[in-house]
mmCIF file of C-alpha atoms in Angstrom:
data_model
loop_
_atom_site.group_PDB
_atom_site.id
_atom_site.type_symbol
_atom_site.label_atom_id
_atom_site.label_comp_id
_atom_site.label_asym_id
_atom_site.label_seq_id
_atom_site.Cartn_x
_atom_site.Cartn_y
_atom_site.Cartn_z
ATOM 1 C CA UNK A 1 206.957 99.703 102.769
ATOM 2 C CA UNK A 2 206.281 102.106 104.230
ATOM 3 C CA UNK A 3 208.799 105.000 102.473
ATOM 4 C CA UNK A 4 207.051 104.230 99.630
ATOM 5 C CA UNK A 5 203.277 104.300 101.118
ATOM 6 C CA UNK A 6 204.501 108.250 101.684
ATOM 7 C CA UNK A 7 206.097 109.081 98.547
ATOM 8 C CA UNK A 8 203.143 108.655 96.575
ATOM 9 C CA UNK A 9 200.664 110.228 99.334
ATOM 10 C CA UNK A 10 202.639 112.715 99.081
ATOM 11 C CA UNK A 11 202.800 112.885 95.267
ATOM 12 C CA UNK A 12 198.844 112.720 95.458
ATOM 13 C CA UNK A 13 199.009 115.666 98.188
ATOM 14 C CA UNK A 14 201.733 117.672 95.840
ATOM 15 C CA UNK A 15 198.525 117.125 92.117
ATOM 16 C CA UNK A 16 195.745 118.073 94.567
ATOM 17 C CA UNK A 17 197.218 120.758 95.200
ATOM 18 C CA UNK A 18 198.518 121.619 91.959
ATOM 19 C CA UNK A 19 195.661 121.439 90.490
ATOM 20 C CA UNK A 20 192.859 122.811 93.255
ATOM 21 C CA UNK A 21 190.333 125.940 91.941
ATOM 22 C CA UNK A 22 190.598 129.509 93.863
ATOM 23 C CA UNK A 23 186.557 129.476 94.781
ATOM 24 C CA UNK A 24 185.284 131.790 92.024
ATOM 25 C CA UNK A 25 185.009 135.871 92.266
ATOM 26 C CA UNK A 26 180.979 137.596 92.400
ATOM 27 C CA UNK A 27 179.595 136.909 88.666
ATOM 28 C CA UNK A 28 181.914 133.506 87.843
ATOM 29 C CA UNK A 29 180.770 129.880 86.655
ATOM 30 C CA UNK A 30 182.093 127.448 88.076
ATOM 31 C CA UNK A 31 181.245 123.742 87.098
ATOM 32 C CA UNK A 32 182.965 120.009 87.020
ATOM 33 C CA UNK A 33 182.620 117.659 84.100
ATOM 34 C CA UNK A 34 183.990 113.957 83.399
ATOM 35 C CA UNK A 35 187.370 114.270 81.648
ATOM 36 C CA UNK A 36 186.542 110.832 80.383
ATOM 37 C CA UNK A 37 183.893 111.118 77.127
ATOM 38 C CA UNK A 38 180.332 108.863 78.417
ATOM 39 C CA UNK A 39 178.288 107.077 75.765
ATOM 40 C CA UNK A 40 175.122 108.216 74.775
ATOM 41 C CA UNK A 41 174.075 105.131 75.099
ATOM 42 C CA UNK A 42 175.114 105.082 78.390
ATOM 43 C CA UNK A 43 173.084 108.256 79.699
ATOM 44 C CA UNK A 44 170.033 105.981 77.548
ATOM 45 C CA UNK A 45 169.976 109.752 75.436
ATOM 46 C CA UNK A 46 168.224 109.656 71.841
ATOM 47 C CA UNK A 47 169.210 112.037 69.414
ATOM 48 C CA UNK A 48 166.744 112.540 66.592
ATOM 49 C CA UNK A 49 166.636 114.967 63.919
ATOM 50 C CA UNK A 50 164.157 118.172 63.968
ATOM 51 C CA UNK A 51 163.309 117.402 60.783
ATOM 52 C CA UNK A 52 161.919 113.085 62.482
ATOM 53 C CA UNK A 53 159.411 115.953 65.004
ATOM 54 C CA UNK A 54 158.752 118.086 61.939
ATOM 55 C CA UNK A 55 157.240 115.573 59.156
ATOM 56 C CA UNK A 56 156.027 113.136 62.410
ATOM 57 C CA UNK A 57 153.384 111.885 60.702
ATOM 58 C CA UNK A 58 152.641 113.253 57.500
ATOM 59 C CA UNK A 59 153.598 112.247 53.784
ATOM 60 C CA UNK A 60 155.966 114.590 52.137
ATOM 61 C CA UNK A 61 154.832 115.614 48.901
ATOM 62 C CA UNK A 62 156.943 113.743 46.231
ATOM 63 C CA UNK A 63 156.715 116.962 43.340
ATOM 64 C CA UNK A 64 155.975 120.282 43.588
ATOM 65 C CA UNK A 65 152.770 119.976 42.038
ATOM 66 C CA UNK A 66 151.685 116.560 44.872
ATOM 67 C CA UNK A 67 150.205 118.743 47.963
ATOM 68 C CA UNK A 68 147.049 117.161 46.945
ATOM 69 C CA UNK A 69 147.635 113.384 46.968
ATOM 70 C CA UNK A 70 150.023 113.864 49.950
ATOM 71 C CA UNK A 71 147.697 115.298 52.559
ATOM 72 C CA UNK A 72 145.124 112.898 51.023
ATOM 73 C CA UNK A 73 147.962 109.707 51.786
ATOM 74 C CA UNK A 74 148.172 111.477 55.606
ATOM 75 C CA UNK A 75 144.322 111.490 56.987
ATOM 76 C CA UNK A 76 144.096 108.037 55.159
ATOM 77 C CA UNK A 77 147.447 106.407 56.873
ATOM 78 C CA UNK A 78 146.600 108.522 60.304
ATOM 79 C CA UNK A 79 143.819 109.416 60.697
ATOM 80 C CA UNK A 80 141.995 106.556 58.937
ATOM 81 C CA UNK A 81 144.705 103.569 59.742
ATOM 82 C CA UNK A 82 145.628 102.690 56.128
ATOM 83 C CA UNK A 83 148.501 101.570 54.347
ATOM 84 C CA UNK A 84 149.208 103.898 51.091
ATOM 85 C CA UNK A 85 152.059 105.248 49.708
ATOM 86 C CA UNK A 86 151.765 108.213 47.753
ATOM 87 C CA UNK A 87 152.995 107.233 44.218
ATOM 88 C CA UNK A 88 149.973 104.595 45.120
ATOM 89 C CA UNK A 89 147.431 108.235 45.824
ATOM 90 C CA UNK A 90 148.577 109.518 42.784
ATOM 91 C CA UNK A 91 147.466 106.669 40.549
ATOM 92 C CA UNK A 92 144.516 105.860 42.587
ATOM 93 C CA UNK A 93 143.751 110.287 41.450
ATOM 94 C CA UNK A 94 144.852 109.971 37.650
ATOM 95 C CA UNK A 95 142.852 106.268 37.486
ATOM 96 C CA UNK A 96 139.256 108.165 39.228
ATOM 97 C CA UNK A 97 139.676 111.697 38.737
ATOM 98 C CA UNK A 98 139.307 113.926 36.026
ATOM 99 C CA UNK A 99 142.536 113.172 34.030
ATOM 100 C CA UNK A 100 142.500 115.396 31.431
ATOM 101 C CA UNK A 101 142.102 118.119 33.444
ATOM 102 C CA UNK A 102 145.049 116.766 35.725
ATOM 103 C CA UNK A 103 147.381 116.851 33.406
ATOM 104 C CA UNK A 104 146.512 120.500 32.170
ATOM 105 C CA UNK A 105 146.899 122.452 35.454
ATOM 106 C CA UNK A 106 149.441 120.127 36.824
ATOM 107 C CA UNK A 107 147.397 119.123 40.029
ATOM 108 C CA UNK A 108 144.755 117.323 41.905
ATOM 109 C CA UNK A 109 141.573 119.118 43.036
ATOM 110 C CA UNK A 110 138.741 117.960 45.740
ATOM 111 C CA UNK A 111 136.525 116.513 43.460
ATOM 112 C CA UNK A 112 139.411 113.786 42.397
ATOM 113 C CA UNK A 113 140.025 112.875 46.320
ATOM 114 C CA UNK A 114 136.051 112.778 46.568
ATOM 115 C CA UNK A 115 135.956 110.158 43.765
ATOM 116 C CA UNK A 116 139.489 108.174 44.771
ATOM 117 C CA UNK A 117 137.583 107.861 48.647
ATOM 118 C CA UNK A 118 134.143 106.481 47.142
ATOM 119 C CA UNK A 119 136.630 103.633 44.957
ATOM 120 C CA UNK A 120 138.176 103.410 48.552
ATOM 121 C CA UNK A 121 134.860 102.826 49.988
ATOM 122 C CA UNK A 122 134.950 106.409 52.491
ATOM 123 C CA UNK A 123 132.149 108.805 52.059
ATOM 124 C CA UNK A 124 133.203 112.319 51.562
ATOM 125 C CA UNK A 125 132.369 115.206 51.107
ATOM 126 C CA UNK A 126 133.305 119.638 50.930
ATOM 127 C CA UNK A 127 131.979 122.228 53.188
ATOM 128 C CA UNK A 128 131.533 125.032 53.171
ATOM 129 C CA UNK A 129 132.544 126.523 57.000
ATOM 130 C CA UNK A 130 132.577 128.832 58.921
ATOM 131 C CA UNK A 131 136.302 129.558 61.542
ATOM 132 C CA UNK A 132 133.563 128.588 64.538
ATOM 133 C CA UNK A 133 133.029 125.143 62.339
ATOM 134 C CA UNK A 134 136.671 124.690 62.784
ATOM 135 C CA UNK A 135 137.376 125.836 66.593
ATOM 136 C CA UNK A 136 134.450 122.559 67.011
ATOM 137 C CA UNK A 137 135.697 120.134 63.834
ATOM 138 C CA UNK A 138 135.763 115.874 65.019
ATOM 139 C CA UNK A 139 137.756 115.176 61.997
ATOM 140 C CA UNK A 140 140.636 116.272 60.426
ATOM 141 C CA UNK A 141 139.926 118.235 57.336
ATOM 142 C CA UNK A 142 141.668 118.372 53.900
ATOM 143 C CA UNK A 143 142.184 122.240 53.694
ATOM 144 C CA UNK A 144 142.649 124.935 50.262
ATOM 145 C CA UNK A 145 145.143 127.529 51.318
ATOM 146 C CA UNK A 146 146.862 130.186 48.724
ATOM 147 C CA UNK A 147 149.611 131.363 50.596
ATOM 148 C CA UNK A 148 153.120 132.535 49.429
ATOM 149 C CA UNK A 149 152.041 133.582 46.240
ATOM 150 C CA UNK A 150 150.796 129.495 45.452
ATOM 151 C CA UNK A 151 147.896 127.322 46.167
ATOM 152 C CA UNK A 152 148.178 124.484 48.417
ATOM 153 C CA UNK A 153 146.565 120.840 50.506
ATOM 154 C CA UNK A 154 147.440 121.160 53.786
ATOM 155 C CA UNK A 155 145.843 119.054 56.713
ATOM 156 C CA UNK A 156 143.683 120.610 59.568
ATOM 157 C CA UNK A 157 144.389 119.068 63.017
ATOM 158 C CA UNK A 158 143.146 120.927 65.298
ATOM 159 C CA UNK A 159 141.689 123.717 66.646
ATOM 160 C CA UNK A 160 143.196 124.732 69.899
ATOM 161 C CA UNK A 161 144.487 128.331 72.254
ATOM 162 C CA UNK A 162 143.775 130.789 68.548
ATOM 163 C CA UNK A 163 145.553 128.554 67.000
ATOM 164 C CA UNK A 164 144.764 126.215 63.653
ATOM 165 C CA UNK A 165 147.108 123.635 63.883
ATOM 166 C CA UNK A 166 148.066 122.039 60.706
ATOM 167 C CA UNK A 167 149.976 118.528 58.569
ATOM 168 C CA UNK A 168 151.818 120.361 56.068
ATOM 169 C CA UNK A 169 152.817 117.865 53.732
ATOM 170 C CA UNK A 170 155.626 119.975 52.354
ATOM 171 C CA UNK A 171 156.713 122.910 55.655
ATOM 172 C CA UNK A 172 155.347 119.082 57.983
ATOM 173 C CA UNK A 173 154.016 120.186 61.583
ATOM 174 C CA UNK A 174 153.302 124.410 61.556
ATOM 175 C CA UNK A 175 150.613 126.769 63.282
ATOM 176 C CA UNK A 176 148.290 129.541 61.900
ATOM 177 C CA UNK A 177 147.413 131.846 64.144
ATOM 178 C CA UNK A 178 143.375 131.775 64.126
ATOM 179 C CA UNK A 179 143.662 135.383 62.149
ATOM 180 C CA UNK A 180 146.107 134.437 59.853
ATOM 181 C CA UNK A 181 144.838 130.719 58.501
ATOM 182 C CA UNK A 182 140.995 133.151 58.595
ATOM 183 C CA UNK A 183 143.556 134.965 55.790
ATOM 184 C CA UNK A 184 145.164 132.338 54.426
ATOM 185 C CA UNK A 185 142.291 129.695 54.360
ATOM 186 C CA UNK A 186 141.020 129.961 50.379
ATOM 187 C CA UNK A 187 137.163 130.119 50.127
ATOM 188 C CA UNK A 188 136.070 128.633 53.443
ATOM 189 C CA UNK A 189 136.387 124.621 52.283
ATOM 190 C CA UNK A 190 136.665 121.324 53.928
ATOM 191 C CA UNK A 191 137.245 118.486 53.108
ATOM 192 C CA UNK A 192 136.533 115.679 55.003
ATOM 193 C CA UNK A 193 137.421 111.696 54.713
ATOM 194 C CA UNK A 194 135.022 110.083 57.101
ATOM 195 C CA UNK A 195 135.738 106.507 58.231
ATOM 196 C CA UNK A 196 132.676 104.822 57.170
ATOM 197 C CA UNK A 197 133.838 101.499 59.645
ATOM 198 C CA UNK A 198 137.115 102.073 60.151
ATOM 199 C CA UNK A 199 138.293 102.230 63.560
ATOM 200 C CA UNK A 200 140.657 105.842 64.250
ATOM 201 C CA UNK A 201 143.340 106.489 64.506
ATOM 202 C CA UNK A 202 145.143 109.451 67.214
ATOM 203 C CA UNK A 203 148.160 109.749 64.340
ATOM 204 C CA UNK A 204 146.973 113.161 64.213
ATOM 205 C CA UNK A 205 146.758 114.580 67.672
ATOM 206 C CA UNK A 206 148.472 117.340 68.643
ATOM 207 C CA UNK A 207 151.916 116.082 70.044
ATOM 208 C CA UNK A 208 153.952 118.215 72.321
ATOM 209 C CA UNK A 209 156.250 119.743 68.745
ATOM 210 C CA UNK A 210 152.679 120.880 67.674
ATOM 211 C CA UNK A 211 152.395 122.689 70.788
ATOM 212 C CA UNK A 212 155.549 124.979 69.956
ATOM 213 C CA UNK A 213 154.641 128.502 68.145
ATOM 214 C CA UNK A 214 156.212 129.754 65.108
ATOM 215 C CA UNK A 215 156.273 132.861 63.787
ATOM 216 C CA UNK A 216 155.594 134.247 60.334
ATOM 217 C CA UNK A 217 158.327 134.837 59.610
ATOM 218 C CA UNK A 218 160.388 131.109 60.072
ATOM 219 C CA UNK A 219 156.905 129.643 58.155
ATOM 220 C CA UNK A 220 158.022 132.475 55.367
ATOM 221 C CA UNK A 221 161.767 131.112 55.280
ATOM 222 C CA UNK A 222 160.521 127.374 55.044
ATOM 223 C CA UNK A 223 158.068 128.285 51.657
ATOM 224 C CA UNK A 224 160.976 130.247 50.721
ATOM 225 C CA UNK A 225 163.604 127.255 51.131
ATOM 226 C CA UNK A 226 160.681 124.088 50.121
ATOM 227 C CA UNK A 227 158.679 125.999 47.057
ATOM 228 C CA UNK A 228 161.840 127.624 44.984
ATOM 229 C CA UNK A 229 159.624 126.411 41.883
ATOM 230 C CA UNK A 230 157.178 129.248 43.323
ATOM 231 C CA UNK A 231 159.761 131.587 44.927
ATOM 232 C CA UNK A 232 162.306 131.721 41.889
ATOM 233 C CA UNK A 233 159.962 134.067 39.335
ATOM 234 C CA UNK A 234 159.426 136.250 42.448
ATOM 235 C CA UNK A 235 162.884 136.515 43.604
ATOM 236 C CA UNK A 236 163.617 136.985 39.174
ATOM 237 C CA UNK A 237 160.952 140.204 39.796
ATOM 238 C CA UNK A 238 162.384 141.352 43.425
ATOM 239 C CA UNK A 239 166.185 141.069 41.290
ATOM 240 C CA UNK A 240 164.937 142.676 38.000
ATOM 241 C CA UNK A 241 163.384 145.468 40.213
ATOM 242 C CA UNK A 242 166.234 146.260 41.649
ATOM 243 C CA UNK A 243 167.664 147.657 38.442
ATOM 244 C CA UNK A 244 165.508 150.013 37.151
ATOM 245 C CA UNK A 245 165.267 153.414 37.164
ATOM 246 C CA UNK A 246 162.829 155.878 35.788
ATOM 247 C CA UNK A 247 163.407 157.485 32.903
ATOM 248 C CA UNK A 248 160.888 160.592 31.397
ATOM 249 C CA UNK A 249 160.540 159.907 27.726
ATOM 250 C CA UNK A 250 158.699 162.498 25.849
ATOM 251 C CA UNK A 251 156.340 161.090 23.233
ATOM 252 C CA UNK A 252 155.904 162.580 19.312
ATOM 253 C CA UNK A 253 153.163 164.047 20.016
ATOM 254 C CA UNK A 254 154.846 166.530 22.663
ATOM 255 C CA UNK A 255 153.501 164.444 25.565
ATOM 256 C CA UNK A 256 155.865 163.563 28.415
ATOM 257 C CA UNK A 257 155.539 160.134 30.589
ATOM 258 C CA UNK A 258 158.047 157.934 33.284
ATOM 259 C CA UNK A 259 159.110 154.761 32.312
ATOM 260 C CA UNK A 260 161.453 151.687 33.736
ATOM 261 C CA UNK A 261 164.477 150.890 32.407
ATOM 262 C CA UNK A 262 167.342 148.125 33.435
ATOM 263 C CA UNK A 263 170.549 149.721 33.888
ATOM 264 C CA UNK A 264 172.484 145.922 33.975
ATOM 265 C CA UNK A 265 174.790 146.056 31.763
ATOM 266 C CA UNK A 266 176.236 142.611 30.716
ATOM 267 C CA UNK A 267 179.723 142.130 29.408
ATOM 268 C CA UNK A 268 181.751 139.452 28.180
ATOM 269 C CA UNK A 269 185.025 138.895 30.163
#
């Protein structure tokens, strides 16, 4: 028995010595980790996709032209505690709004939103405003912006520390610097839907995810990813411009002028 115990001890000592790691040199990092995988459930770690935070409490627009209906649905649900689907709001806007103009322009206007809000029992109105008004605003507001070559509706959540935080039906929860927001803010218009007896909710309050700061290049990249219907023509123009060469020609009257000539060559293989 003693012999067996001595043998086990010798084996343990030999194995232990074989895996001893020498002290790390200066500038090296040495760490240990368990060889058995640890279940995330055991550690109470919940892994969530970024999109869950990016679009938290934001109704994503279902169509390229439905930013207005998605923005209005976001305000009704997250601020006024209503429970609508964007499809229902779109149907309401078509019913109470200027239907022919909606079809013609392929989008909804603030007047369409006002008419539907009234039908739902909520006073609302569009207001001309300044940046000072936004800084003291105590209601979420739908604002039109002109950004990346297209017009768009977003929900203005709050101004804080030099940044305007918005719920964008296409890009999710993003923010603009004060100067950038003033640049894209279309006609300085605010559209506010008032509770009128409904208890205001905190669904549009700022979160830790909101308070991260994004640079303009990131927002531009997201816009190009989300809005191919708007960016594809710009890409085509850029592609075409990249294949033009300037050529001088002589007119019949002897005058000369410069024209741009495409240099692409098309062929069948």
